[in-house]
Amino acid sequence: MSEQFEQINPPARLLMGPGPINADPRVLRAMSAQLLGQYDPAMTGYMNETMALYRQVFKTENQWTLLIDGTSRAGIESVLVSLIEPGDKVLIPIYGRFGHLLNEIALRCGAEVHTIETEWGAVFTPEQIEEAIIKVRPKLLAIVQGDTSTTMLQPLEELGAICRRYDVLFYSDATASIGGNPFETDAWGLDAVSVGLQKCLGGPSGSAPVTLSARYVDEVRKRHHIEAGIRDRHHAEGKGSMIRSNYFDLPMILDYWGDERLNHHTEATSMLYCARECARILMQEGLEQSIARHRLQGDAMAQGLAAMNLELFGDQTNKMNNIVGVYIPDSVAGEAVRSVMLEDFGIEIGTSFGPLKGKIWRIGTMGYNARKDAVLVTLSALENVLRRMGHKCTAGAGVDAAMAVYSGQ
Amino acid sequence: MSEQFEQINPPARLLMGPGPINADPRVLRAMSAQLLGQYDPAMTGYMNETMALYRQVFKTENQWTLLIDGTSRAGIESVLVSLIEPGDKVLIPIYGRFGHLLNEIALRCGAEVHTIETEWGAVFTPEQIEEAIIKVRPKLLAIVQGDTSTTMLQPLEELGAICRRYDVLFYSDATASIGGNPFETDAWGLDAVSVGLQKCLGGPSGSAPVTLSARYVDEVRKRHHIEAGIRDRHHAEGKGSMIRSNYFDLPMILDYWGDERLNHHTEATSMLYCARECARILMQEGLEQSIARHRLQGDAMAQGLAAMNLELFGDQTNKMNNIVGVYIPDSVAGEAVRSVMLEDFGIEIGTSFGPLKGKIWRIGTMGYNARKDAVLVTLSALENVLRRMGHKCTAGAGVDAAMAVYSGQ
């Protein structure tokens, strides 16, 4: 007799960690729409609308703005493996875990990776990056905009012009920050950007929107090869070395999303509906409005935490709007607090990685959860848990401080 | 002013092609469940249940039975890139498009690939494969069980014993066939199997269940490396060469699904709910019952088509239960028939690839659509379209023949 399981019925949770967060119910409903055939005009129509919507999200005119089917790091690997030929020089400034991830992926693509590092909780100046570019002369600069491991937001505004000056391609992953912090693909001179849905876009993990400049696409198209099984007419083949991955081969993926509609994978239809709805909701609210909402809710959370006699982590002038790090006070056990918050209050706050493990909690206010009620409920629950566990703070101080931020608007 | 789009609202379609097909409504509803944090005990509980369910689907005791986040070919690439070190010999028997795909992916992994080919519409005998193994002495035999491009089902029963005899690892992709045709991971001696949800499992594309034998896992663990960003204690590192992909690095993915729960990607929660529900529904029906249903509905469809004066394609004794190829009669234009079926009747039937392009249609009866009403509606609509376009056949003959199959039960 085979084991039987009940239908899916997750417990009620308010997810105030570094992501995933609670999905917007409209996004979840969009995923329950029935499927379409891959080449149904209705399906290709939705693919084209999704491209148009993400051009707005990324603030770009790039034709090649589409989805990679997988989690956020699928977008990263796709951008890197399609470009990097073994031996290519890549410069990666690392200021947290996701810089290490870019390094890790680029190394596996065969790149000669050069890194510069700063302590967790800080970011780089444009001068530091320019200096490293001059020294390394890389083909590609790869850097994350927001690193949830440290809550930091790396300023990117000036890096595009620097990259152009030295003929360097410029790539950023903005999974943690997009929709909650300013991001300007074209104005900042980015050649490739990848993101995920599970942070400020209010969706589940599982689809990775990317946008690619003409300059980047020209480069990767030099490595264009078509699968034997579908090569049934004259296709131009690139002279570059074969891309090491079929799944992440962007020239082939572009042929699928473009007018050629050449079959590659079978598009993950429900996740496409989901990604489309995430962007549609964001554009209905307005990108500037969404960023302002994340700034307000993030400020309220940070001020509330500080008022509870907690010390905020890292350079507060370069923090993402949508997440705050806070030192775990010596008087309490960090994981015990997280457990009580989850088990008794149904609220998840985040732990941390690497050098910050056991030292800080990370508390997110992002996407659907960048809301006043979510902030106030979290602050009041955390205050109760901390006080019961022996941390000293004034009753109500956290909520009062958050309220002061709201009334200051 | 930014472009606005309506909420998702796909037209009603009955998808009777080679997949994707209409998802089971229960699967779509499961995806609308709210998200959980990655390490919430409820989430890891669902991950463990998903592993247990797919052990039943794959008929295996393999501990390492889990999901790769991506479309079907994500599962394929994951199995191949984690195992193959540059220069490793891989034997790939090709009998359709997806054999070419295995070849294509293995080549990009750096394998020395040896192929044998048979005409589209046929399969291999065990002797042909054994002979090639003796000649090539590969590390891995990779072959698809069902190739939707030709509708054929490759018998695998005897291949495991042959592989063991020559110390060859044995991998099959069963995306097209699982749930609708017999498949026995352990009894047939498979070391790795990958599938997708969008055929007989009745879900959308976007999650790739895999199962891995201890023998296979021992091999890939020789290449175990941990990401720098999370390497915060003593982890054993393999001596083998680094796997060329981070996203598809199975040793790291096993650490995420196993007791270590070491972070890799952020699991695609909604697609996990989806994959779990696909398997749960299948096991509620019973695997044998589901295969019998696919056999019955596939027979009814094939007999119905043959009775409409259409010629069936390929070796009918080695056909998948869930799809049938049928020659496009000279009297009609194949794509015009498909257009009228889709636009006027809302029914999708499949075109084909490569050497079969323009020669056959492919008609599926799989997953949620392996139903009597779907078969009869498709046959009666197709008869009408064909007769209006000038094809000669007896009115009602298709439905009569299908009915005869049902009453013969």
Tab-separated table of N, CA and C in Angstrom, chain B residues 36-90:
chain	number	residue	atom	x	y	z
B	36	LEU	N	5.707	29.514	1.760
B	36	LEU	CA	6.325	29.269	3.060
B	36	LEU	C	7.797	29.645	2.968
B	37	GLY	N	8.406	29.925	4.096
B	37	GLY	CA	9.850	30.139	4.110
B	37	GLY	C	10.574	28.853	3.745
B	38	GLN	N	11.784	28.995	3.218
B	38	GLN	CA	12.543	27.837	2.729
B	38	GLN	C	12.803	26.779	3.787
B	39	TYR	N	13.026	27.231	5.025
B	39	TYR	CA	13.393	26.279	6.069
B	39	TYR	C	12.284	26.117	7.107
B	40	ASP	N	11.118	26.616	6.769
B	40	ASP	CA	9.952	26.361	7.619
B	40	ASP	C	9.749	24.847	7.684
B	41	PRO	N	9.517	24.305	8.888
B	41	PRO	CA	9.313	22.854	8.968
B	41	PRO	C	8.181	22.376	8.060
B	42	ALA	N	7.190	23.221	7.838
B	42	ALA	CA	6.105	22.831	6.931
B	42	ALA	C	6.632	22.695	5.500
B	43	MET	N	7.554	23.575	5.116
B	43	MET	CA	8.124	23.535	3.766
B	43	MET	C	9.032	22.317	3.590
B	44	THR	N	9.929	22.100	4.521
B	44	THR	CA	10.821	20.947	4.389
B	44	THR	C	9.991	19.659	4.489
B	45	GLY	N	8.897	19.707	5.250
B	45	GLY	CA	7.980	18.562	5.269
B	45	GLY	C	7.388	18.305	3.892
B	46	TYR	N	6.968	19.348	3.201
B	46	TYR	CA	6.438	19.167	1.842
B	46	TYR	C	7.520	18.664	0.885
B	47	MET	N	8.738	19.130	1.088
B	47	MET	CA	9.838	18.634	0.246
B	47	MET	C	10.020	17.121	0.461
B	48	ASN	N	10.011	16.719	1.732
B	48	ASN	CA	10.176	15.284	2.015
B	48	ASN	C	9.013	14.456	1.472
B	49	GLU	N	7.805	14.987	1.572
B	49	GLU	CA	6.654	14.267	1.018
B	49	GLU	C	6.755	14.149	-0.500
B	50	THR	N	7.256	15.205	-1.119
B	50	THR	CA	7.424	15.180	-2.577
B	50	THR	C	8.431	14.094	-2.965
B	51	MET	N	9.495	13.991	-2.195
B	51	MET	CA	10.477	12.921	-2.445
B	51	MET	C	9.803	11.547	-2.325
B	52	ALA	N	9.018	11.377	-1.269
B	52	ALA	CA	8.354	10.078	-1.051
B	52	ALA	C	7.378	9.772	-2.187
B	53	LEU	N	6.641	10.767	-2.623
B	53	LEU	CA	5.669	10.552	-3.700
B	53	LEU	C	6.356	10.171	-5.006
B	54	TYR	N	7.444	10.853	-5.331
B	54	TYR	CA	8.125	10.533	-6.589
B	54	TYR	C	8.875	9.196	-6.525
B	55	ARG	N	9.220	8.750	-5.322
B	55	ARG	CA	9.749	7.379	-5.238
B	55	ARG	C	8.681	6.401	-5.721
B	56	GLN	N	7.424	6.670	-5.379
B	56	GLN	CA	6.331	5.816	-5.845
B	56	GLN	C	6.149	5.950	-7.363
B	57	VAL	N	6.198	7.166	-7.856
B	57	VAL	CA	6.008	7.386	-9.298
B	57	VAL	C	7.105	6.668	-10.087
B	58	PHE	N	8.347	6.786	-9.604
B	58	PHE	CA	9.491	6.192	-10.314
B	58	PHE	C	9.665	4.701	-10.009
B	59	LYS	N	8.899	4.195	-9.035
B	59	LYS	CA	9.077	2.816	-8.564
B	59	LYS	C	10.530	2.567	-8.164
B	60	THR	N	10.896	3.243	-7.116
B	60	THR	CA	12.286	3.141	-6.670
B	60	THR	C	12.382	3.290	-5.161
B	61	GLU	N	13.445	2.749	-4.619
B	61	GLU	CA	13.791	2.977	-3.217
B	61	GLU	C	14.863	4.058	-3.096
B	62	ASN	N	15.270	4.645	-4.222
B	62	ASN	CA	16.345	5.650	-4.188
B	62	ASN	C	16.043	6.773	-3.204
B	63	GLN	N	16.952	6.963	-2.247
B	63	GLN	CA	16.808	8.108	-1.355
B	63	GLN	C	16.749	9.408	-2.157
B	64	TRP	N	17.623	9.546	-3.142
B	64	TRP	CA	17.768	10.818	-3.852
B	64	TRP	C	16.799	10.908	-5.013
B	65	THR	N	15.609	11.333	-4.665
B	65	THR	CA	14.502	11.493	-5.592
B	65	THR	C	13.937	12.872	-5.285
B	66	LEU	N	14.081	13.804	-6.194
B	66	LEU	CA	13.807	15.210	-5.872
B	66	LEU	C	13.510	15.994	-7.136
B	67	LEU	N	13.330	17.290	-6.999
B	67	LEU	CA	12.976	18.146	-8.133
B	67	LEU	C	14.150	19.030	-8.549
B	68	ILE	N	14.337	19.166	-9.854
B	68	ILE	CA	15.212	20.210	-10.381
B	68	ILE	C	14.290	21.343	-10.828
B	69	ASP	N	14.617	22.562	-10.435
B	69	ASP	CA	13.746	23.703	-10.736
B	69	ASP	C	13.993	24.194	-12.157
B	70	GLY	N	13.108	23.805	-13.048
B	70	GLY	CA	13.223	24.209	-14.445
B	70	GLY	C	12.367	23.276	-15.280
B	71	THR	N	12.435	23.436	-16.583
B	71	THR	CA	11.645	22.582	-17.463
B	71	THR	C	12.340	21.219	-17.592
B	72	SER	N	11.727	20.317	-18.345
B	72	SER	CA	12.246	18.943	-18.415
B	72	SER	C	13.733	18.889	-18.723
B	73	ARG	N	14.162	19.716	-19.659
B	73	ARG	CA	15.578	19.604	-20.032
B	73	ARG	C	16.507	20.090	-18.919
B	74	ALA	N	15.969	20.763	-17.916
B	74	ALA	CA	16.777	21.088	-16.730
B	74	ALA	C	17.154	19.796	-16.001
B	75	GLY	N	16.207	18.858	-15.932
B	75	GLY	CA	16.508	17.564	-15.321
B	75	GLY	C	17.573	16.817	-16.111
B	76	ILE	N	17.452	16.850	-17.426
B	76	ILE	CA	18.423	16.156	-18.289
B	76	ILE	C	19.818	16.742	-18.090
B	77	GLU	N	19.891	18.065	-18.169
B	77	GLU	CA	21.207	18.703	-18.089
B	77	GLU	C	21.843	18.489	-16.719
B	78	SER	N	21.003	18.493	-15.699
B	78	SER	CA	21.493	18.274	-14.354
B	78	SER	C	22.135	16.885	-14.210
B	79	VAL	N	21.446	15.869	-14.710
B	79	VAL	CA	21.976	14.497	-14.639
B	79	VAL	C	23.270	14.385	-15.430
B	80	LEU	N	23.302	14.994	-16.615
B	80	LEU	CA	24.475	14.821	-17.480
B	80	LEU	C	25.665	15.655	-17.008
B	81	VAL	N	25.435	16.928	-16.694
B	81	VAL	CA	26.584	17.786	-16.384
B	81	VAL	C	27.212	17.427	-15.030
B	82	SER	N	26.390	16.888	-14.126
B	82	SER	CA	26.947	16.516	-12.819
B	82	SER	C	27.847	15.292	-12.920
B	83	LEU	N	27.549	14.433	-13.895
B	83	LEU	CA	28.326	13.199	-14.041
B	83	LEU	C	29.514	13.342	-14.992
B	84	ILE	N	29.248	13.939	-16.149
B	84	ILE	CA	30.229	13.886	-17.244
B	84	ILE	C	31.410	14.816	-16.998
B	85	GLU	N	32.590	14.260	-16.961
B	85	GLU	CA	33.805	15.071	-16.962
B	85	GLU	C	34.310	15.112	-18.402
B	86	PRO	N	34.935	16.225	-18.790
B	86	PRO	CA	35.392	16.332	-20.176
B	86	PRO	C	36.180	15.088	-20.616
B	87	GLY	N	35.799	14.554	-21.751
B	87	GLY	CA	36.465	13.363	-22.280
B	87	GLY	C	35.775	12.055	-21.936
B	88	ASP	N	34.846	12.072	-21.002
B	88	ASP	CA	34.107	10.844	-20.666
B	88	ASP	C	33.321	10.353	-21.882
B	89	LYS	N	33.298	9.038	-22.042
B	89	LYS	CA	32.558	8.471	-23.177
B	89	LYS	C	31.090	8.228	-22.806
B	90	VAL	N	30.211	8.694	-23.658
B	90	VAL	CA	28.770	8.534	-23.455
B	90	VAL	C	28.185	7.919	-24.725
